[in-house]
GROMACS .gro file of C-alpha atoms in nm:
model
  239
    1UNK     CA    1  19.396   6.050  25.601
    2UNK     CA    2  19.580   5.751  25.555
    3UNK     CA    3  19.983   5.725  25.594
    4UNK     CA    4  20.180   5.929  25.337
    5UNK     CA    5  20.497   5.823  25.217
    6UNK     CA    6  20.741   6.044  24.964
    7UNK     CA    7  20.688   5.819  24.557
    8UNK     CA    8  21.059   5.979  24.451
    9UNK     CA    9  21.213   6.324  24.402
   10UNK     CA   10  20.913   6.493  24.262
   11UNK     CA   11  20.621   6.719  24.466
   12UNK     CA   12  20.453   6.470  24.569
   13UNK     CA   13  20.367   6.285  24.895
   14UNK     CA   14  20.105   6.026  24.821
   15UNK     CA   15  19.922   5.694  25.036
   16UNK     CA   16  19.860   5.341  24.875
   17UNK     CA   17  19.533   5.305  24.913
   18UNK     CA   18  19.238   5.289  24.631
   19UNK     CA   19  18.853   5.162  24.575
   20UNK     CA   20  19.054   4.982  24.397
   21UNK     CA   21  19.395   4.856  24.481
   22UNK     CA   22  19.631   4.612  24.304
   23UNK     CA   23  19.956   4.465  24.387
   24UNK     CA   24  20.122   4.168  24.216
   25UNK     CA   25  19.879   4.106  23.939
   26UNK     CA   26  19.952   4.065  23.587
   27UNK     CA   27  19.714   4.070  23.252
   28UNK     CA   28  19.423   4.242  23.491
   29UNK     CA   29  19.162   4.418  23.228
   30UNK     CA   30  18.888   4.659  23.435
   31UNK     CA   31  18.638   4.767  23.160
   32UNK     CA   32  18.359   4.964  23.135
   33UNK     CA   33  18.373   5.068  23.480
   34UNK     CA   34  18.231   5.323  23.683
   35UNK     CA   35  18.390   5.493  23.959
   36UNK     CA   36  18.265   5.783  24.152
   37UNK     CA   37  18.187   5.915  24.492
   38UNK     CA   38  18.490   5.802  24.621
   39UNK     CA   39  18.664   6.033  24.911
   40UNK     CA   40  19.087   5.893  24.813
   41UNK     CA   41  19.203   5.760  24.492
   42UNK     CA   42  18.964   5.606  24.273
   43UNK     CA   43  19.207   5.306  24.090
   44UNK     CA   44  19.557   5.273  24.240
   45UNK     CA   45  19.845   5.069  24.124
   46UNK     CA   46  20.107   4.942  24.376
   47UNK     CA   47  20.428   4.772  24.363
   48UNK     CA   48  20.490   4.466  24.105
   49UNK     CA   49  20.182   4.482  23.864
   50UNK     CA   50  20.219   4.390  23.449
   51UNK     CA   51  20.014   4.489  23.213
   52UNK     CA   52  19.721   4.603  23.424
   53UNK     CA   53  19.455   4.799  23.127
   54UNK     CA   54  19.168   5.058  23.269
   55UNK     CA   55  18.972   5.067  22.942
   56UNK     CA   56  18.630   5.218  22.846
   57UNK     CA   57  18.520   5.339  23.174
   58UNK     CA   58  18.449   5.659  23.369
   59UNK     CA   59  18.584   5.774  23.714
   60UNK     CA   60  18.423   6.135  23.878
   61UNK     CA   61  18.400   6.292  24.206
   62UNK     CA   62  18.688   6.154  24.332
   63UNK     CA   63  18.839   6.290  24.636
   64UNK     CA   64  19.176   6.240  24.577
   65UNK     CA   65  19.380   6.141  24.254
   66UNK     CA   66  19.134   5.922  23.982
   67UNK     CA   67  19.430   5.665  23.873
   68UNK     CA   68  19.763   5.649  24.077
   69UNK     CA   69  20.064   5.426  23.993
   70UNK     CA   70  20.365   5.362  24.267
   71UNK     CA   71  20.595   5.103  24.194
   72UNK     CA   72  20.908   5.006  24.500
   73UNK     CA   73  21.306   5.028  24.446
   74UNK     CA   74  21.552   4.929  24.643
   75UNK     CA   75  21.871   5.047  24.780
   76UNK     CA   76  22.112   4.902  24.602
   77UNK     CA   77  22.523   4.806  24.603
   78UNK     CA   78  22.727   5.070  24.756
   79UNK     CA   79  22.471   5.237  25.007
   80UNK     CA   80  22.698   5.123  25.332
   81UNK     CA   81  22.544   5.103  25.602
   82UNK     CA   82  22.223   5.292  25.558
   83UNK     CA   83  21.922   5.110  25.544
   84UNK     CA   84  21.679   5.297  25.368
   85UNK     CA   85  21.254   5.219  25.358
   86UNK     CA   86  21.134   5.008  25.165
   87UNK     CA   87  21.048   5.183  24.840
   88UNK     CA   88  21.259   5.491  24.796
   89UNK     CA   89  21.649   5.353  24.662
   90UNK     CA   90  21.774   5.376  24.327
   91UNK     CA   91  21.752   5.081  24.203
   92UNK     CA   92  21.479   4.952  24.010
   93UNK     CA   93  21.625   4.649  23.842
   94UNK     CA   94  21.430   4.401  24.080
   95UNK     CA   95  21.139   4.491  23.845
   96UNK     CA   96  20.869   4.563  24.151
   97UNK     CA   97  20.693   4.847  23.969
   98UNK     CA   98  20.368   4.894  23.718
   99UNK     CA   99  20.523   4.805  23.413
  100UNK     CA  100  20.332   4.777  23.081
  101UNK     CA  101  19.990   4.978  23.255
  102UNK     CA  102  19.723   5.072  22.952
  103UNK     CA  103  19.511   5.342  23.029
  104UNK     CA  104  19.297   5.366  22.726
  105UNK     CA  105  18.946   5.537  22.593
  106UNK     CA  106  18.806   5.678  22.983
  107UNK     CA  107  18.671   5.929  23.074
  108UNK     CA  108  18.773   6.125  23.390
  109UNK     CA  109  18.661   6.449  23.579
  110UNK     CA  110  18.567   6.591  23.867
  111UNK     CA  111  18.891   6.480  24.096
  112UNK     CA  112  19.059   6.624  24.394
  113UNK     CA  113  18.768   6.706  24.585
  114UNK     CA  114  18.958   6.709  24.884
  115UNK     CA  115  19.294   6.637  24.801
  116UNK     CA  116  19.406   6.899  24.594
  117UNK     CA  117  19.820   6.755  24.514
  118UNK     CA  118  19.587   6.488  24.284
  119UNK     CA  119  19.518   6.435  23.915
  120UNK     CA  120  19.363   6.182  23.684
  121UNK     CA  121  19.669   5.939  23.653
  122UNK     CA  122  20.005   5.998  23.855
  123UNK     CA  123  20.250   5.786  23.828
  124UNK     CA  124  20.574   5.703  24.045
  125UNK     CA  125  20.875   5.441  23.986
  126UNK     CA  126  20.646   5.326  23.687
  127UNK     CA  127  20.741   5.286  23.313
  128UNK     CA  128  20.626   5.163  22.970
  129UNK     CA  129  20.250   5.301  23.072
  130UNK     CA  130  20.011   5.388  22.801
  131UNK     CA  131  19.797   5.675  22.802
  132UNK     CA  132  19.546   5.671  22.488
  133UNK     CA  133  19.271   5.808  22.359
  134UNK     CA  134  19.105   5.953  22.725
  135UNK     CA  135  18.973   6.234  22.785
  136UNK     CA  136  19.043   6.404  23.101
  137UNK     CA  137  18.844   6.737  23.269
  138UNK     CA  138  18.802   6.949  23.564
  139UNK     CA  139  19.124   6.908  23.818
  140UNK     CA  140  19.273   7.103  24.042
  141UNK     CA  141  19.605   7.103  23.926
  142UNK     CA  142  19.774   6.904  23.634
  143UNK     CA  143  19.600   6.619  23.472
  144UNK     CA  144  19.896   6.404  23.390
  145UNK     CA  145  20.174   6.336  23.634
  146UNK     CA  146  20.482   6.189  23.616
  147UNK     CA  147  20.714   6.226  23.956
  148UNK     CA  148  21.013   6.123  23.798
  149UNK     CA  149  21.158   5.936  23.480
  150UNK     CA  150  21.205   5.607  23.590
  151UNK     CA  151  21.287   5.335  23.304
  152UNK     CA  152  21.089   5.577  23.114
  153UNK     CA  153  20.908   5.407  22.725
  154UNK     CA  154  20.552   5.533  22.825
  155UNK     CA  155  20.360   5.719  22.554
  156UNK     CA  156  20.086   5.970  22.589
  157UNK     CA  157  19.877   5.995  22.278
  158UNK     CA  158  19.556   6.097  22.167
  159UNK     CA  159  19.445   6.236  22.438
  160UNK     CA  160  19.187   6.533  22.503
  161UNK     CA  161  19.279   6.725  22.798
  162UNK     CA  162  19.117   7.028  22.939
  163UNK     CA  163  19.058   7.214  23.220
  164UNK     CA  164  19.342   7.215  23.448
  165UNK     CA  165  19.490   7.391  23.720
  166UNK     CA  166  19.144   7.522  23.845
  167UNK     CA  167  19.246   7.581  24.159
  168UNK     CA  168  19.623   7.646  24.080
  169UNK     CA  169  19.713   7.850  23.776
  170UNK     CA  170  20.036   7.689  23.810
  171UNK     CA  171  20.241   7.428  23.502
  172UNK     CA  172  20.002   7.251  23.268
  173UNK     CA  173  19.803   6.943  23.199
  174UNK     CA  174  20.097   6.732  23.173
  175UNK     CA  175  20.364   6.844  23.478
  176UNK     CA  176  20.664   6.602  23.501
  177UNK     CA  177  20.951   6.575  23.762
  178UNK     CA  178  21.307   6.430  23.726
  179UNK     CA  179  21.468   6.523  24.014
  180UNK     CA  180  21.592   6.180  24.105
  181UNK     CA  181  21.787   5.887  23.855
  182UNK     CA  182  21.669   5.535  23.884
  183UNK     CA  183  21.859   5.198  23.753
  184UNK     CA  184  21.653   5.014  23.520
  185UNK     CA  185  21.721   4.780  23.224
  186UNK     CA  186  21.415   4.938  23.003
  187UNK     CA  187  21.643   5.188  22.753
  188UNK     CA  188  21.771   4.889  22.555
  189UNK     CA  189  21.598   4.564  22.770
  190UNK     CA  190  21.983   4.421  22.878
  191UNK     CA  191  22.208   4.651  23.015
  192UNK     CA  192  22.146   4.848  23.397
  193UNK     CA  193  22.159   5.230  23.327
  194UNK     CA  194  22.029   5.513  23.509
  195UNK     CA  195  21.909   5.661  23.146
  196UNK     CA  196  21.561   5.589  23.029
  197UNK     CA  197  21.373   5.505  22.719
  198UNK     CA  198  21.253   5.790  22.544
  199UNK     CA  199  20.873   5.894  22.681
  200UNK     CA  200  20.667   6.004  22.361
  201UNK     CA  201  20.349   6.331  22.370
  202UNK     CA  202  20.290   6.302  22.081
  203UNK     CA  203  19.896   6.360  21.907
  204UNK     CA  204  19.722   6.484  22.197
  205UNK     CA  205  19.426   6.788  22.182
  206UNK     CA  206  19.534   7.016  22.484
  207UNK     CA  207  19.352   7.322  22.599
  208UNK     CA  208  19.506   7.541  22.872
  209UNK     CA  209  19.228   7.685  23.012
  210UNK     CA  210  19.205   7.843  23.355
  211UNK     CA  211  19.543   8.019  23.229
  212UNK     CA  212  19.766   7.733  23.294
  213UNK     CA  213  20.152   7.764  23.201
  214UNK     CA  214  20.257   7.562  23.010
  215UNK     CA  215  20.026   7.262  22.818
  216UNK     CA  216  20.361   7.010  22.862
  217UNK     CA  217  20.541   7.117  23.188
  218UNK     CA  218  20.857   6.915  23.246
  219UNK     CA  219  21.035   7.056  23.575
  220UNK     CA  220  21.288   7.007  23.748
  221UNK     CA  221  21.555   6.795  23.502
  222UNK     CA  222  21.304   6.632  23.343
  223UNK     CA  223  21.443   6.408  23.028
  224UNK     CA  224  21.439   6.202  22.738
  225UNK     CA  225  21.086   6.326  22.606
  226UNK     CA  226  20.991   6.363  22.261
  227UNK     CA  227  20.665   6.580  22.203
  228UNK     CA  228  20.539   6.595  21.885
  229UNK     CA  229  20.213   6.666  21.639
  230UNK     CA  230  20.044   6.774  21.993
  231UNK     CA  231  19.776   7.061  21.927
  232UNK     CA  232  19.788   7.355  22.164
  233UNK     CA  233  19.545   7.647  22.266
  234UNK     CA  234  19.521   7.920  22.513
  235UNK     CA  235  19.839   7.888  22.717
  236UNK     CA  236  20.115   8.104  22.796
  237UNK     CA  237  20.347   7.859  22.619
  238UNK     CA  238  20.400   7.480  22.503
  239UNK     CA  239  20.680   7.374  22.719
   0.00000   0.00000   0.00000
């Protein structure tokens, strides 16, 4: 029940709060962890953080989302006299996101216990992540969630997911947004641009159980994906 705020343009309205919360760290490594029992998010990821890994561990019966990333924009030249809150412009050069977040070899199940717009990593204003080699079961709606395409270079690979949309029917393990450009330097490191690095799906073992969708949903403009070598079974279609 804590204060909601809107990440970006996707479905999402989400709090910062976590078991574990981090803001303005660099290099942290949480390994061979176990988080469970918690009511709200299990691990979440605020504002300027670099290079934060979640390795080898297991997170279950979580009441909201397992792992949540939010990073803050700002408003920007040219937005006159409107001040804006903190967090929701278009400009993402200041570099006050999760950048460089490793998510790697967990295990994660059992989430949204209570709050069912949840999954086992979102992510928001937050780019060059690495999801690899997790498994992820038993959520109420997608697994994977990405609210918008911000800076983009993330890579989901080698991943077993399963057991989606329980208590949806609705997109797929993977659901993206990309309702809303952000200004970032990540497609070539130099040069401000509202167009990201490519985002890569590429070996993952998805099965759309529960008669979800799609097993890679990208909504709403979503952009600059490559999916590749994934292996599909048992939903309506791939994308």
């Amino acid at each position: 029940m804590d204060p909601h705020g809107m990440p970006s343009g996707g479905d999402w309205a989400l709090q910062r709060s976590g078991a574990l919360f981090f803001e303005g760290t660099e290099r942290v490594t949480i390994d061979q962890c176990l988080v469970t029992g918690v009511d709200g998010n299990g691990i979440f990821i605020s504002g300027y953080n670099r290079n934060l890994t979640l390795q080898d561990s297991e997170l279950a019966w979580i009441g909201d989302s397992a792992v949540a990333a939010w990073g803050y924009t700002e408003q920007g030249r040219g937005a006159g006299s409107v001040t804006l809150p903190r967090g929701v412009g278009i400009d993402g050069t200041g570099g006050e996101q999760p950048r460089g977040t490793r998510i790697v070899g967990n295990v994660m199940r059992e989430v949204g216990l209570y709050q069912k717009q949840s999954s086992m990593f979102f992510q928001a204003q937050s780019c060059q992540t690495l999801l690899a080699r997790n498994i992820f079961y038993n959520g109420p709606r997608a697994h994977i969630n990405f609210n918008d395409q911000f800076g983009g270079a993330n890579r989901i690979t080698q991943n077993l997911l399963l057991n989606a949309c329980r208590e949806t029917a609705d997109h797929g393990p993977f659901n993206s947004w990309g309702r809303q450009p952000y200004i970032t330097e990540i497609r070539d490191g130099v040069t401000p641009s509202i167009t990201p690095a490519i985002t890569e799906i590429d070996h993952n073992f998805i099965i759309g159980s529960y008669n979800t969708q799609e097993a890679i949903d990208t909504d709403d403009a979503s952009e600059y994906f490559e999916a590749h070598h994934n292996l599909f079974l048992f939903m309506d279609s791939k994308d």
